[in-house]
Short mmCIF file of C-alpha atoms (C1' of nucleotides) in Angstrom, two decimals:
data_model
loop_
_atom_site.label_atom_id
_atom_site.label_comp_id
_atom_site.label_asym_id
_atom_site.label_seq_id
_atom_site.Cartn_x
_atom_site.Cartn_y
_atom_site.Cartn_z
CA MET R 1 24.74 69.41 -27.23
CA ALA R 2 26.43 72.59 -28.13
CA LYS R 3 29.42 71.12 -29.93
CA LYS R 4 28.03 67.60 -31.06
CA ALA R 5 27.10 66.38 -27.68
CA TYR R 6 29.85 64.55 -25.67
CA HIS R 7 28.68 61.13 -26.43
CA HIS R 8 27.57 61.59 -29.43
CA GLY R 9 25.78 58.97 -28.90
CA ASN R 10 26.48 56.41 -31.52
CA LEU R 11 30.22 56.60 -32.15
CA ARG R 12 30.65 53.09 -32.48
CA GLU R 13 29.02 53.62 -36.14
CA ALA R 14 30.95 56.69 -37.48
CA LEU R 15 33.81 54.69 -36.42
CA LEU R 16 32.56 51.93 -38.76
CA GLN R 17 30.83 54.50 -41.37
CA SER R 18 34.60 56.25 -41.24
CA ALA R 19 36.30 52.80 -41.94
CA ARG R 20 34.25 51.91 -44.76
CA GLU R 21 34.68 55.38 -46.86
CA THR R 22 38.40 55.29 -46.13
CA LEU R 23 38.35 51.03 -47.44
CA ALA R 24 36.51 52.71 -50.19
CA GLY R 25 38.49 56.61 -50.84
CA GLU R 26 41.65 55.45 -50.03
CA GLY R 27 42.47 51.97 -49.95
CA ILE R 28 42.92 49.64 -47.88
CA GLU R 29 46.72 50.33 -47.00
CA ALA R 30 44.93 53.76 -46.31
CA LEU R 31 43.03 52.10 -43.01
CA SER R 32 44.38 53.10 -39.93
CA LEU R 33 42.90 53.61 -36.21
CA ARG R 34 44.79 57.24 -36.37
CA THR R 35 42.53 58.01 -39.71
CA VAL R 36 39.16 56.64 -39.24
CA ALA R 37 39.79 58.73 -35.78
CA LYS R 38 40.62 61.54 -37.17
CA ARG R 39 38.05 61.78 -39.74
CA THR R 40 35.78 61.12 -36.98
CA GLY R 41 37.11 63.61 -34.96
CA VAL R 42 37.81 61.88 -32.07
CA SER R 43 41.35 61.14 -30.34
CA ALA R 44 43.17 58.53 -31.54
CA THR R 45 42.15 55.78 -28.93
CA ALA R 46 38.52 56.33 -28.61
CA LEU R 47 37.95 53.39 -30.50
CA TYR R 48 39.12 51.12 -27.37
CA SER R 49 35.99 52.42 -25.58
CA HIS R 50 33.38 50.41 -28.90
CA PHE R 51 36.73 47.63 -30.05
CA LYS R 52 38.74 45.32 -28.60
CA ASP R 53 41.16 46.58 -31.31
CA LYS R 54 41.68 46.69 -34.78
CA GLN R 55 41.21 43.34 -35.86
CA GLU R 56 37.92 43.48 -34.10
CA LEU R 57 37.20 46.55 -36.40
CA LEU R 58 38.07 44.46 -39.38
CA THR R 59 36.55 41.53 -39.03
CA MET R 60 33.18 44.01 -37.81
CA LEU R 61 33.86 45.64 -41.85
CA ALA R 62 34.60 42.29 -43.74
CA THR R 63 30.86 40.87 -41.97
CA GLN R 64 29.07 44.20 -42.92
CA GLY R 65 30.46 42.77 -46.84
CA PHE R 66 29.76 39.38 -46.28
CA ASP R 67 26.66 40.31 -45.66
CA GLU R 68 25.83 43.35 -48.85
CA LEU R 69 27.34 40.49 -51.03
CA ALA R 70 24.33 37.99 -50.62
CA VAL R 71 21.81 40.63 -50.47
CA GLU R 72 23.26 41.76 -53.94
CA MET R 73 23.82 37.80 -55.11
CA GLU R 74 19.65 37.60 -53.86
CA ARG R 75 19.13 40.94 -56.08
CA GLU R 76 20.64 39.38 -59.91
CA GLN R 77 18.86 36.20 -58.56
CA ALA R 78 15.76 38.40 -58.06
CA CYS R 79 15.95 39.89 -61.20
CA ALA R 80 16.18 37.08 -63.58
CA GLU R 81 13.09 35.34 -61.79
CA ARG R 82 11.19 38.01 -63.07
CA GLY R 83 13.17 37.20 -66.34
CA GLU R 84 15.21 40.29 -66.67
CA SER R 85 17.99 38.51 -66.89
CA THR R 86 19.97 35.07 -66.69
CA GLY R 87 19.11 32.80 -64.36
CA GLY R 88 20.98 30.29 -62.00
CA LEU R 89 24.28 29.90 -61.32
CA ILE R 90 25.37 33.03 -63.88
CA ALA R 91 22.87 35.47 -62.01
CA LEU R 92 24.50 34.77 -58.77
CA ALA R 93 27.79 34.75 -60.66
CA ARG R 94 26.75 37.68 -62.06
CA GLY R 95 26.22 39.30 -58.10
CA TYR R 96 29.22 38.18 -56.67
CA VAL R 97 32.07 39.70 -59.23
CA GLN R 98 28.90 42.87 -59.24
CA PHE R 99 29.74 43.29 -55.46
CA ALA R 100 32.95 42.16 -55.70
CA THR R 101 34.31 44.57 -58.28
CA GLN R 102 32.01 47.67 -56.58
CA ASN R 103 33.84 47.02 -53.50
CA PRO R 104 37.55 45.76 -54.06
CA ALA R 105 39.14 46.93 -51.12
CA LEU R 106 35.91 45.66 -49.04
CA PHE R 107 36.21 42.13 -50.94
CA GLN R 108 40.01 42.25 -50.48
CA LEU R 109 39.68 42.89 -46.30
CA MET R 110 36.99 40.06 -46.56
CA PHE R 111 39.50 37.16 -47.71
CA GLY R 112 42.03 39.20 -46.94
CA PRO R 113 45.62 38.94 -44.57
CA ALA R 114 43.96 37.30 -41.46
CA PRO R 115 43.79 33.25 -42.46
CA GLY R 116 42.76 31.69 -39.24
CA GLU R 117 42.01 34.41 -37.24
CA VAL R 118 39.14 35.65 -39.47
CA LEU R 119 37.62 32.84 -39.96
CA ALA R 120 37.40 31.81 -36.33
CA ALA R 121 34.51 34.73 -35.81
CA PRO R 122 31.83 33.02 -35.63
CA GLN R 123 29.44 35.82 -36.92
CA LEU R 124 31.58 35.75 -40.02
CA GLN R 125 31.40 32.35 -40.04
CA LYS R 126 27.16 33.04 -40.46
CA ALA R 127 27.65 35.93 -42.75
CA GLY R 128 29.96 33.64 -45.49
CA ALA R 129 27.67 30.89 -44.69
CA ARG R 130 24.20 32.44 -46.31
CA ALA R 131 26.31 33.30 -49.32
CA TYR R 132 27.71 29.99 -49.92
CA GLY R 133 24.07 28.43 -49.10
CA LEU R 134 22.94 30.61 -51.95
CA LEU R 135 25.44 29.15 -54.32
CA GLU R 136 25.27 25.67 -52.36
CA ALA R 137 21.20 25.91 -53.18
CA ASP R 138 21.55 26.40 -56.77
CA VAL R 139 24.45 23.95 -57.68
CA ALA R 140 22.64 20.75 -55.54
CA ARG R 141 19.01 22.19 -57.63
CA ARG R 142 21.49 21.86 -60.71
CA MET R 143 23.44 18.51 -59.62
CA GLU R 144 19.61 17.00 -58.66
CA GLU R 145 18.28 17.56 -62.60
CA LEU R 146 21.57 15.51 -63.91
CA GLY R 147 21.20 12.74 -61.66
CA ILE R 148 24.12 13.30 -59.90
CA PRO R 149 23.61 14.81 -55.81
CA ASP R 150 26.03 12.89 -54.69
CA GLN R 151 28.30 15.76 -56.60
CA THR R 152 26.59 18.91 -54.90
CA PRO R 153 29.87 19.83 -52.11
CA VAL R 154 32.96 19.63 -55.35
CA ALA R 155 30.38 21.63 -57.73
CA THR R 156 29.28 24.27 -55.53
CA ALA R 157 33.48 24.33 -54.25
CA GLY R 158 33.86 24.76 -58.20
CA ALA R 159 32.08 27.26 -58.73
CA TRP R 160 32.86 29.31 -55.77
CA ALA R 161 36.38 29.27 -57.39
CA LEU R 162 35.25 30.16 -60.65
CA VAL R 163 33.28 33.15 -59.07
CA HIS R 164 35.98 34.60 -56.55
CA GLY R 165 38.84 33.56 -59.00
CA LEU R 166 36.97 35.31 -61.68
CA SER R 167 36.28 38.91 -59.16
CA SER R 168 40.16 38.41 -57.96
CA LEU R 169 41.37 38.92 -61.11
CA LEU R 170 39.40 41.35 -62.24
CA ASN R 171 40.21 43.79 -59.33
CA ASP R 172 43.97 43.33 -60.06
CA GLY R 173 43.93 44.45 -63.12
CA ARG R 174 44.59 40.79 -64.46
CA VAL R 175 41.77 39.50 -66.61
CA THR R 176 39.48 42.56 -68.06
CA ALA R 177 35.85 42.68 -70.49
CA GLU R 178 38.63 44.54 -73.01
CA LYS R 179 41.43 42.49 -73.37
CA LEU R 180 38.65 39.44 -74.02
CA GLY R 181 36.83 41.87 -76.57
CA LEU R 182 33.83 41.72 -74.21
CA PRO R 183 31.19 44.88 -74.07
CA ASP R 184 31.72 44.31 -69.82
CA ASN R 185 32.05 42.48 -66.41
CA ALA R 186 28.56 40.90 -66.82
CA ALA R 187 29.18 39.38 -70.36
CA LEU R 188 32.55 38.31 -69.16
CA THR R 189 30.91 36.93 -65.95
CA GLU R 190 27.92 34.63 -68.34
CA GLN R 191 30.65 33.62 -71.02
CA VAL R 192 33.14 32.16 -68.05
CA CYS R 193 30.01 30.59 -65.78
CA GLY R 194 28.98 28.84 -69.54
CA LEU R 195 32.37 26.53 -69.29
CA LEU R 196 31.05 24.97 -66.23
CA ASP R 197 29.16 21.42 -66.80
CA ILE R 198 26.68 22.78 -64.24
CA GLY R 199 25.65 26.01 -66.40
CA MET E 1 87.79 38.81 -43.90
CA ALA E 2 88.11 38.55 -40.76
CA LYS E 3 84.53 39.21 -39.42
CA LYS E 4 82.65 38.55 -42.28
CA ALA E 5 83.98 40.90 -44.62
CA TYR E 6 82.82 44.38 -44.65
CA HIS E 7 81.22 44.30 -48.21
CA HIS E 8 79.68 40.87 -47.74
CA GLY E 9 79.50 40.23 -51.63
CA ASN E 10 76.04 39.93 -52.12
CA LEU E 11 74.28 41.58 -49.21
CA ARG E 12 71.43 41.66 -51.98
CA GLU E 13 70.49 38.42 -52.37
CA ALA E 14 71.08 37.77 -48.81
CA LEU E 15 68.34 39.98 -48.26
CA LEU E 16 66.03 38.05 -50.74
CA GLN E 17 67.19 35.03 -48.62
CA SER E 18 66.02 36.77 -45.11
CA ALA E 19 62.56 38.45 -46.43
CA ARG E 20 61.67 34.97 -48.36
CA GLU E 21 62.75 33.40 -44.93
CA THR E 22 60.63 35.58 -42.79
CA LEU E 23 57.50 35.24 -45.48
CA ALA E 24 58.00 31.65 -45.12
CA GLY E 25 58.05 31.68 -41.36
CA GLU E 26 56.33 34.33 -39.90
CA GLY E 27 53.85 34.91 -42.69
CA ILE E 28 53.16 38.48 -44.29
CA GLU E 29 51.97 40.59 -41.55
CA ALA E 30 55.69 40.14 -40.20
CA LEU E 31 57.27 41.03 -42.88
CA SER E 32 59.19 44.43 -41.79
CA LEU E 33 62.13 45.83 -43.89
CA ARG E 34 63.83 46.28 -40.19
CA THR E 35 62.81 42.36 -39.19
CA VAL E 36 64.76 42.02 -42.58
CA ALA E 37 67.38 43.61 -41.62
CA LYS E 38 67.85 41.98 -38.10
CA ARG E 39 67.92 38.40 -39.49
CA THR E 40 70.13 39.82 -41.48
CA GLY E 41 72.42 40.82 -39.42
CA VAL E 42 72.56 44.95 -40.70
CA SER E 43 71.35 47.79 -40.12
CA ALA E 44 68.30 48.75 -40.98
CA THR E 45 68.48 51.64 -43.32
CA ALA E 46 71.59 48.67 -45.55
CA LEU E 47 69.08 47.77 -47.62
CA TYR E 48 68.68 51.19 -49.38
CA SER E 49 71.47 51.25 -50.91
CA HIS E 50 70.31 47.67 -52.73
CA PHE E 51 66.37 48.10 -53.11
CA LYS E 52 64.71 52.21 -53.87
CA ASP E 53 61.70 51.49 -50.97
CA LYS E 54 59.60 48.75 -49.73
CA GLN E 55 57.63 48.25 -52.71
CA GLU E 56 61.34 47.13 -54.90
CA LEU E 57 61.81 43.75 -52.32
CA LEU E 58 58.15 43.09 -52.45
CA THR E 59 58.30 43.34 -56.15
CA MET E 60 61.40 41.30 -56.90
CA LEU E 61 60.19 38.68 -54.07
CA ALA E 62 56.81 38.52 -56.34
CA THR E 63 58.84 38.03 -59.89
CA GLN E 64 60.93 35.04 -57.98
CA GLY E 65 57.30 33.70 -56.75
CA PHE E 66 55.81 33.98 -60.85
CA ASP E 67 58.84 32.19 -62.11
CA GLU E 68 58.79 29.07 -59.50
CA LEU E 69 55.36 28.69 -60.32
CA ALA E 70 55.72 28.52 -63.69
CA VAL E 71 58.26 25.94 -62.74
CA GLU E 72 56.17 24.14 -61.08
CA MET E 73 53.37 24.06 -63.70
CA GLU E 74 56.17 22.63 -66.26
CA ARG E 75 57.49 19.75 -63.95
CA GLU E 76 53.24 18.56 -63.02
CA GLN E 77 52.97 18.85 -66.92
CA ALA E 78 56.49 16.77 -67.87
CA CYS E 79 55.32 14.91 -64.78
CA ALA E 80 51.75 13.65 -66.19
CA GLU E 81 54.17 13.57 -70.61
CA ARG E 82 56.00 10.45 -68.39
CA GLY E 83 52.13 8.94 -67.86
CA GLU E 84 52.80 9.45 -64.30
CA SER E 85 49.92 11.22 -63.07
CA THR E 86 46.64 12.79 -65.01
CA GLY E 87 47.09 15.50 -68.16
CA GLY E 88 46.33 18.39 -69.49
CA LEU E 89 44.92 20.85 -67.83
CA ILE E 90 45.05 18.86 -64.89
CA ALA E 91 48.55 18.25 -64.41
CA LEU E 92 49.04 22.29 -64.66
CA ALA E 93 46.23 23.35 -62.31
CA ARG E 94 47.62 20.57 -59.63
CA GLY E 95 51.15 22.54 -59.69
CA TYR E 96 49.41 25.66 -59.86
CA VAL E 97 47.14 24.78 -56.72
CA GLN E 98 50.24 22.67 -55.33
CA PHE E 99 52.32 26.10 -55.79
CA ALA E 100 49.63 27.89 -54.17
CA THR E 101 49.15 26.18 -50.63
CA GLN E 102 53.00 25.39 -50.33
CA ASN E 103 53.90 28.49 -50.09
CA PRO E 104 50.74 30.49 -48.75
CA ALA E 105 52.68 34.00 -47.50
CA LEU E 106 54.14 33.99 -50.97
CA PHE E 107 51.28 33.22 -53.08
CA GLN E 108 49.12 36.36 -51.12
CA LEU E 109 52.40 38.49 -52.25
CA MET E 110 52.07 37.97 -55.56
CA PHE E 111 48.25 38.52 -56.04
CA GLY E 112 48.34 40.86 -53.04
CA PRO E 113 47.64 44.17 -52.20
CA ALA E 114 49.71 46.97 -54.52
CA PRO E 115 47.58 46.68 -57.19
CA GLY E 116 48.39 49.19 -59.91
CA GLU E 117 51.97 49.46 -59.34
CA VAL E 118 53.10 45.39 -58.87
CA LEU E 119 51.48 45.30 -62.84
CA ALA E 120 53.71 48.34 -63.56
CA ALA E 121 56.76 46.33 -62.97
CA PRO E 122 57.49 44.71 -66.13
CA GLN E 123 59.60 41.85 -65.24
CA LEU E 124 56.39 40.84 -63.10
CA GLN E 125 54.62 41.44 -66.07
CA LYS E 126 56.94 39.28 -67.89
CA ALA E 127 57.05 36.46 -64.95
CA GLY E 128 53.37 36.54 -64.67
CA ALA E 129 53.11 35.65 -68.36
CA ARG E 130 55.35 32.95 -68.88
CA ALA E 131 52.74 30.77 -66.04
CA TYR E 132 49.84 32.36 -68.11
CA GLY E 133 51.44 31.15 -71.49
CA LEU E 134 51.38 27.59 -70.03
CA LEU E 135 47.70 27.52 -69.09
CA GLU E 136 46.58 29.43 -72.94
CA ALA E 137 49.20 26.68 -74.49
CA ASP E 138 46.89 23.55 -72.97
CA VAL E 139 43.76 25.75 -73.20
CA ALA E 140 44.27 27.24 -76.96
CA ARG E 141 45.05 22.89 -77.93
CA ARG E 142 41.81 21.85 -76.92
CA MET E 143 39.40 24.63 -78.71
CA GLU E 144 41.58 23.26 -81.64
CA GLU E 145 40.37 19.78 -81.03
CA LEU E 146 36.29 21.35 -79.98
CA GLY E 147 36.86 23.38 -82.90
CA ILE E 148 36.18 26.99 -82.07
CA PRO E 149 39.52 28.20 -81.42
CA ASP E 150 38.03 31.63 -81.04
CA GLN E 151 37.22 30.84 -77.10
CA THR E 152 40.86 30.40 -75.69
CA PRO E 153 40.99 33.69 -74.76
CA VAL E 154 37.76 33.85 -72.33
CA ALA E 155 38.46 29.59 -71.58
CA THR E 156 41.89 30.58 -70.58
CA ALA E 157 40.70 33.09 -68.44
CA GLY E 158 38.13 30.46 -66.71
CA ALA E 159 40.68 28.24 -66.33
CA TRP E 160 42.91 30.72 -64.77
CA ALA E 161 40.36 31.99 -62.60
CA LEU E 162 39.20 28.41 -61.55
CA VAL E 163 42.74 27.49 -60.20
CA HIS E 164 43.11 30.83 -59.05
CA GLY E 165 40.07 30.96 -57.22
CA LEU E 166 40.68 27.10 -56.39
CA SER E 167 44.31 28.25 -54.35
CA SER E 168 43.16 30.97 -52.59
CA LEU E 169 40.15 29.08 -50.83
CA LEU E 170 42.19 26.53 -50.08
CA ASN E 171 44.81 29.16 -48.50
CA ASP E 172 42.33 30.80 -46.46
CA GLY E 173 40.70 27.39 -45.27
CA ARG E 174 37.45 27.70 -46.73
CA VAL E 175 37.83 25.40 -48.62
CA THR E 176 39.34 22.24 -47.84
CA ALA E 177 39.78 18.40 -49.28
CA GLU E 178 38.64 17.09 -45.80
CA LYS E 179 35.69 18.61 -46.02
CA LEU E 180 34.99 17.59 -49.54
CA GLY E 181 35.55 14.15 -48.71
CA LEU E 182 38.68 14.16 -50.67
CA PRO E 183 42.31 12.73 -49.56
CA ASP E 184 43.75 15.05 -50.77
CA ASN E 185 44.58 18.82 -52.21
CA ALA E 186 45.29 16.90 -55.74
CA ALA E 187 42.04 14.34 -55.67
CA LEU E 188 40.36 18.04 -54.92
CA THR E 189 41.99 19.98 -58.14
CA GLU E 190 41.21 17.54 -60.69
CA GLN E 191 37.31 16.53 -59.03
CA VAL E 192 36.97 20.62 -59.53
CA CYS E 193 38.41 20.43 -63.20
CA GLY E 194 36.72 18.34 -64.69
CA LEU E 195 33.59 20.60 -64.15
CA LEU E 196 34.94 23.04 -66.70
CA ASP E 197 33.99 21.46 -70.38
CA ILE E 198 37.03 21.92 -71.58
CA GLY E 199 38.69 19.34 -68.92
"C1'" DA W 1 30.59 55.05 -18.99
"C1'" DC W 2 33.01 57.15 -22.11
"C1'" DC W 3 37.26 59.85 -24.29
"C1'" DT W 4 41.19 62.54 -23.90
"C1'" DG W 5 47.10 62.63 -24.08
"C1'" DA W 6 51.23 61.17 -22.71
"C1'" DA W 7 53.54 57.60 -23.49
"C1'" DC W 8 55.56 53.32 -25.83
"C1'" DA W 9 57.22 49.68 -29.48
"C1'" DC W 10 57.23 49.29 -33.74
"C1'" DC W 11 56.96 51.13 -38.53
"C1'" DG W 12 59.05 53.17 -43.46
"C1'" DT W 13 62.10 56.45 -45.29
"C1'" DT W 14 66.08 60.35 -45.39
"C1'" DC W 15 69.90 61.95 -44.39
"C1'" DA W 16 74.43 63.40 -43.01
"C1'" DA W 17 78.47 60.81 -41.27
"C1'" DG W 18 81.64 57.15 -41.34
"C1'" DT W 19 84.92 53.40 -44.01
"C1'" DA C 1 80.06 52.37 -53.17
"C1'" DC C 2 78.30 50.81 -49.27
"C1'" DC C 3 77.23 50.94 -44.84
"C1'" DT C 4 75.61 53.44 -40.00
"C1'" DG C 5 72.74 55.72 -36.56
"C1'" DA C 6 70.38 59.84 -35.28
"C1'" DA C 7 65.86 61.62 -37.07
"C1'" DC C 8 61.35 61.73 -38.67
"C1'" DA C 9 56.45 60.71 -39.45
"C1'" DC C 10 53.80 57.75 -38.94
"C1'" DC C 11 51.61 53.41 -36.52
"C1'" DG C 12 48.67 50.23 -32.66
"C1'" DT C 13 48.51 49.79 -27.68
"C1'" DT C 14 48.56 50.62 -23.22
"C1'" DC C 15 47.14 53.42 -19.13
"C1'" DA C 16 46.37 56.72 -15.99
"C1'" DA C 17 43.25 61.11 -15.27
"C1'" DG C 18 39.39 63.55 -16.91
"C1'" DT C 19 34.16 64.02 -17.68
#
DNA sequence: ACCTGAACACCGTTCAAGT
DNA sequence: ACCTGAACACCGTTCAAGT
């Protein structure tokens, strides 16, 4: 207990925290286990007492990310319902884009390299489904209004593709609000979502 | 000339070729310089006579990719003009999605991790602009028909975001034609593009 | 049960040396 | 000019050993 407590109780969380900081500060390329360990003040291999391997740690981070993405979308939706901003799909899209641009490295990790494996993790499935569900519910409501409820799946996929693509292109710097003569990403998101028939 | 010729004339192209094969066969994670060198039958460091570093080789691959993307889009556009398929933005979108799904690792590399650096390379800028130009020209034509030509930049960004997002989600397996009850990606692309006002 | 340190097979990159 | 081999600092992971 003098120095720091031999087992300091929650090394697992501390490692996730360090990984998250490294991700935010140095980017995804710099996220090595040895860096995370050093940052946490622990040996390079202490990690293996708490995670199967690097992939498992990354999966946990990505799961966190999907949860926070859903929270951000819900937050924007709630704002809209209180009449503080434009509502419907645009609010959800704003949340999505906001999360992506404020957490670029994490967003990259969530939709990153590991293709089949990441999808395999059931926690990730579930976490991702929450954000997807928000989109789907709103689109379904809209489709019923339009009298074409059977179009919901395709329209949801389209809405997702639009906000996801926009987020990616913004993070890469390939699209910017400035280039398009718009004040900020929120305005850009609104304009782009307006292109959808299901606005 | 007996064994293989000491300088075998075109090691640069041979390395790019090997890298491309590794990318297609083993994925982006497996693309190491040492693997590429071994596949080409050359020492691990021979590479540095032809490329500044790994980044430069990757940039070359990405540039190739952008060129091929534009070619694929043009090919689909030409098909449509010959009346063999649906035209306009849908044809370009089909080309985009087709390229992405047929070259997932290369597509990943093109829009991959290196954010600022990749964009810095002027060749990449130019190669990417070609595909972007195709999209923009078609959207501009459409916007003039609709009498809102000043909307072209935002609409182009939206169209790009849609096809790009769809490609990413397809490559991740997060969206599939099957899940949406559609026969293939071409049909899916058509449906999704139909959601845009500018279809 | 939790953590360390040495070790292994990899990686990108450099540098002197060979042709 | 083009290529090699040894070397360096990194990386993920394993394993025996310590507490």
